[in-house]
Amino acid sequence: MVGDLSPAPKACGDCGLCCKIMGVTALAKPAGKWCRHFSKAGGCAIYGERPADCRVFNCLWLLTDALGPEWKPTVSGFVLHSEAGGTRLIVECDPARPHDWRREPYRSALRGWSAAPGMEVLVFAGQRGVRLGPHDRAVRRASPAATPASSGAGRSTRRPPARGPGGR
């Protein structure tokens, strides 16, 4: 008999791109810089004791079966996460690969999702970003001082400062 042929659950493996892109207040780790606790060979050295900011982060590639291996952050060049109860998709680009979201199949999928009623798609590379839509609009992140505290309800505190104007 052949063993279980169902797909293995997704795992970070050697990815860790969130450990570069996302800021972690509890570790005084700025966004866009590699976390001192991460290595490709060993992953997170403090995984069992990682801060709450890291524990609540929601990498959509890991959590969504519909996103295939081409969406893994080390392949795509960006990390996907959601806010506002899933109605806001945030694309956090690797600063070394800020335009990778424009490659296929990503560009078509992201634009399709942005056209869905009630859905917002924001693409960021550092402080600069774009709100996808019929007429893309440039956005910038709000300053950290203007960032409201996270409620923890579907929104990670392990993120760069709040999104463009109006905290979006």
GROMACS .gro file of C-alpha atoms in nm:
model
  168
    1MET     CA    1   0.000   0.000   0.000
    2VAL     CA    2   0.121   0.349  -0.084
    3GLY     CA    3   0.140   0.587   0.211
    4ASP     CA    4  -0.073   0.896   0.260
    5LEU     CA    5  -0.060   1.100  -0.062
    6SER     CA    6  -0.237   1.406   0.075
    7PRO     CA    7  -0.032   1.723   0.060
    8ALA     CA    8   0.190   1.790   0.359
    9PRO     CA    9   0.090   2.090   0.569
   10LYS     CA   10   0.275   2.404   0.476
   11ALA     CA   11   0.571   2.507   0.689
   12CYS     CA   12   0.796   2.811   0.700
   13GLY     CA   13   1.104   2.595   0.638
   14ASP     CA   14   1.387   2.823   0.529
   15CYS     CA   15   1.152   3.112   0.444
   16GLY     CA   16   1.134   3.354   0.738
   17LEU     CA   17   1.072   3.655   0.509
   18CYS     CA   18   0.830   3.790   0.769
   19CYS     CA   19   1.132   3.802   1.003
   20LYS     CA   20   1.285   4.057   0.767
   21ILE     CA   21   0.987   4.256   0.645
   22MET     CA   22   0.782   4.298   0.960
   23GLY     CA   23   0.874   4.513   1.258
   24VAL     CA   24   0.861   4.357   1.605
   25THR     CA   25   0.825   4.614   1.882
   26ALA     CA   26   0.898   4.366   2.163
   27LEU     CA   27   1.238   4.290   2.007
   28ALA     CA   28   1.310   4.650   1.903
   29LYS     CA   29   1.338   4.509   1.550
   30PRO     CA   30   1.264   4.760   1.277
   31ALA     CA   31   1.073   4.667   0.963
   32GLY     CA   32   1.295   4.581   0.667
   33LYS     CA   33   1.584   4.441   0.872
   34TRP     CA   34   1.651   4.075   0.944
   35CYS     CA   35   1.568   3.964   1.296
   36ARG     CA   36   1.882   3.872   1.490
   37HIS     CA   37   1.710   3.551   1.605
   38PHE     CA   38   1.646   3.413   1.254
   39SER     CA   39   1.875   3.199   1.040
   40LYS     CA   40   1.792   3.006   0.722
   41ALA     CA   41   1.960   2.699   0.864
   42GLY     CA   42   1.779   2.701   1.198
   43GLY     CA   43   1.472   2.922   1.164
   44CYS     CA   44   1.377   3.120   1.474
   45ALA     CA   45   1.617   3.064   1.762
   46ILE     CA   46   1.354   3.185   2.013
   47TYR     CA   47   1.048   3.021   1.856
   48GLY     CA   48   0.923   2.870   2.183
   49GLU     CA   49   0.964   3.203   2.364
   50ARG     CA   50   0.891   3.437   2.072
   51PRO     CA   51   0.698   3.755   2.161
   52ALA     CA   52   0.322   3.782   2.124
   53ASP     CA   53   0.378   4.008   1.821
   54CYS     CA   54   0.528   3.710   1.638
   55ARG     CA   55   0.278   3.456   1.772
   56VAL     CA   56  -0.025   3.639   1.632
   57PHE     CA   57   0.115   3.717   1.287
   58ASN     CA   58  -0.099   3.562   1.011
   59CYS     CA   59   0.104   3.464   0.702
   60LEU     CA   60  -0.169   3.392   0.451
   61TRP     CA   61   0.048   3.156   0.247
   62LEU     CA   62   0.071   2.928   0.551
   63LEU     CA   63  -0.297   2.959   0.637
   64THR     CA   64  -0.459   2.938   0.293
   65ASP     CA   65  -0.471   2.609   0.105
   66ALA     CA   66  -0.568   2.790  -0.217
   67LEU     CA   67  -0.226   2.962  -0.231
   68GLY     CA   68   0.012   2.720  -0.399
   69PRO     CA   69   0.391   2.693  -0.369
   70GLU     CA   70   0.443   2.987  -0.605
   71TRP     CA   71   0.294   3.211  -0.333
   72LYS     CA   72   0.550   3.108  -0.068
   73PRO     CA   73   0.714   3.436   0.036
   74THR     CA   74   1.067   3.327  -0.064
   75VAL     CA   75   0.934   3.247  -0.412
   76SER     CA   76   0.693   3.539  -0.458
   77GLY     CA   77   0.911   3.805  -0.293
   78PHE     CA   78   0.638   3.926  -0.059
   79VAL     CA   79   0.441   3.831   0.251
   80LEU     CA   80   0.060   3.840   0.248
   81HIS     CA   81  -0.146   3.915   0.557
   82SER     CA   82  -0.492   4.049   0.621
   83GLU     CA   83  -0.658   4.310   0.836
   84ALA     CA   84  -1.008   4.441   0.898
   85GLY     CA   85  -1.161   4.097   0.931
   86GLY     CA   86  -1.011   3.981   0.602
   87THR     CA   87  -1.145   4.269   0.392
   88ARG     CA   88  -0.801   4.429   0.361
   89LEU     CA   89  -0.518   4.230   0.202
   90ILE     CA   90  -0.171   4.364   0.271
   91VAL     CA   91   0.116   4.272   0.039
   92GLU     CA   92   0.448   4.339   0.215
   93CYS     CA   93   0.724   4.336  -0.047
   94ASP     CA   94   1.082   4.240   0.024
   95PRO     CA   95   1.275   4.569  -0.008
   96ALA     CA   96   1.527   4.382  -0.226
   97ARG     CA   97   1.243   4.275  -0.462
   98PRO     CA   98   0.986   4.559  -0.450
   99HIS     CA   99   0.830   4.494  -0.791
  100ASP     CA  100   0.788   4.116  -0.777
  101TRP     CA  101   0.415   4.152  -0.708
  102ARG     CA  102   0.383   4.277  -1.068
  103ARG     CA  103   0.489   3.939  -1.209
  104GLU     CA  104   0.233   3.677  -1.307
  105PRO     CA  105   0.043   3.506  -1.157
  106TYR     CA  106   0.054   3.760  -0.872
  107ARG     CA  107  -0.044   4.075  -1.061
  108SER     CA  108  -0.364   3.925  -1.208
  109ALA     CA  109  -0.466   3.761  -0.881
  110LEU     CA  110  -0.406   4.074  -0.671
  111ARG     CA  111  -0.595   4.290  -0.919
  112GLY     CA  112  -0.880   4.040  -0.925
  113TRP     CA  113  -0.903   4.041  -0.546
  114SER     CA  114  -0.896   4.424  -0.541
  115ALA     CA  115  -1.199   4.427  -0.773
  116ALA     CA  116  -1.407   4.211  -0.537
  117PRO     CA  117  -1.683   4.406  -0.357
  118GLY     CA  118  -1.572   4.525  -0.014
  119MET     CA  119  -1.211   4.415  -0.064
  120GLU     CA  120  -0.908   4.642  -0.040
  121VAL     CA  121  -0.559   4.543  -0.157
  122LEU     CA  122  -0.259   4.747  -0.044
  123VAL     CA  123   0.091   4.676  -0.174
  124PHE     CA  124   0.384   4.813   0.028
  125ALA     CA  125   0.757   4.830  -0.018
  126GLY     CA  126   0.881   5.006   0.294
  127GLN     CA  127   0.689   5.327   0.359
  128ARG     CA  128   0.559   5.362   0.005
  129GLY     CA  129   0.265   5.176  -0.133
  130VAL     CA  130  -0.021   5.158  -0.373
  131ARG     CA  131  -0.390   5.089  -0.323
  132LEU     CA  132  -0.494   4.869  -0.616
  133GLY     CA  133  -0.812   4.957  -0.798
  134PRO     CA  134  -0.946   5.083  -1.130
  135HIS     CA  135  -0.720   5.382  -1.074
  136ASP     CA  136  -0.431   5.281  -0.851
  137ARG     CA  137  -0.359   5.534  -0.579
  138ALA     CA  138  -0.027   5.596  -0.409
  139VAL     CA  139  -0.035   5.562  -0.030
  140ARG     CA  140   0.219   5.605   0.247
  141ARG     CA  141   0.228   5.448   0.588
  142ALA     CA  142   0.121   5.662   0.879
  143SER     CA  143   0.394   5.762   1.122
  144PRO     CA  144   0.447   5.521   1.414
  145ALA     CA  145   0.326   5.786   1.659
  146ALA     CA  146  -0.010   5.789   1.481
  147THR     CA  147  -0.049   5.412   1.493
  148PRO     CA  148  -0.336   5.295   1.713
  149ALA     CA  149  -0.273   4.995   1.936
  150SER     CA  150  -0.379   4.667   1.786
  151SER     CA  151  -0.695   4.512   1.919
  152GLY     CA  152  -0.553   4.167   1.845
  153ALA     CA  153  -0.876   4.075   1.667
  154GLY     CA  154  -0.752   3.951   1.331
  155ARG     CA  155  -0.483   4.212   1.320
  156SER     CA  156  -0.121   4.154   1.403
  157THR     CA  157   0.089   4.387   1.613
  158ARG     CA  158   0.383   4.236   1.430
  159ARG     CA  159   0.360   4.470   1.138
  160PRO     CA  160   0.499   4.790   1.000
  161PRO     CA  161   0.319   5.106   1.114
  162ALA     CA  162  -0.045   5.158   1.015
  163ARG     CA  163  -0.126   5.193   0.650
  164GLY     CA  164  -0.150   5.518   0.450
  165PRO     CA  165  -0.390   5.808   0.512
  166GLY     CA  166  -0.648   5.749   0.779
  167GLY     CA  167  -0.459   5.450   0.920
  168ARG     CA  168  -0.549   5.243   0.615
   0.00000   0.00000   0.00000
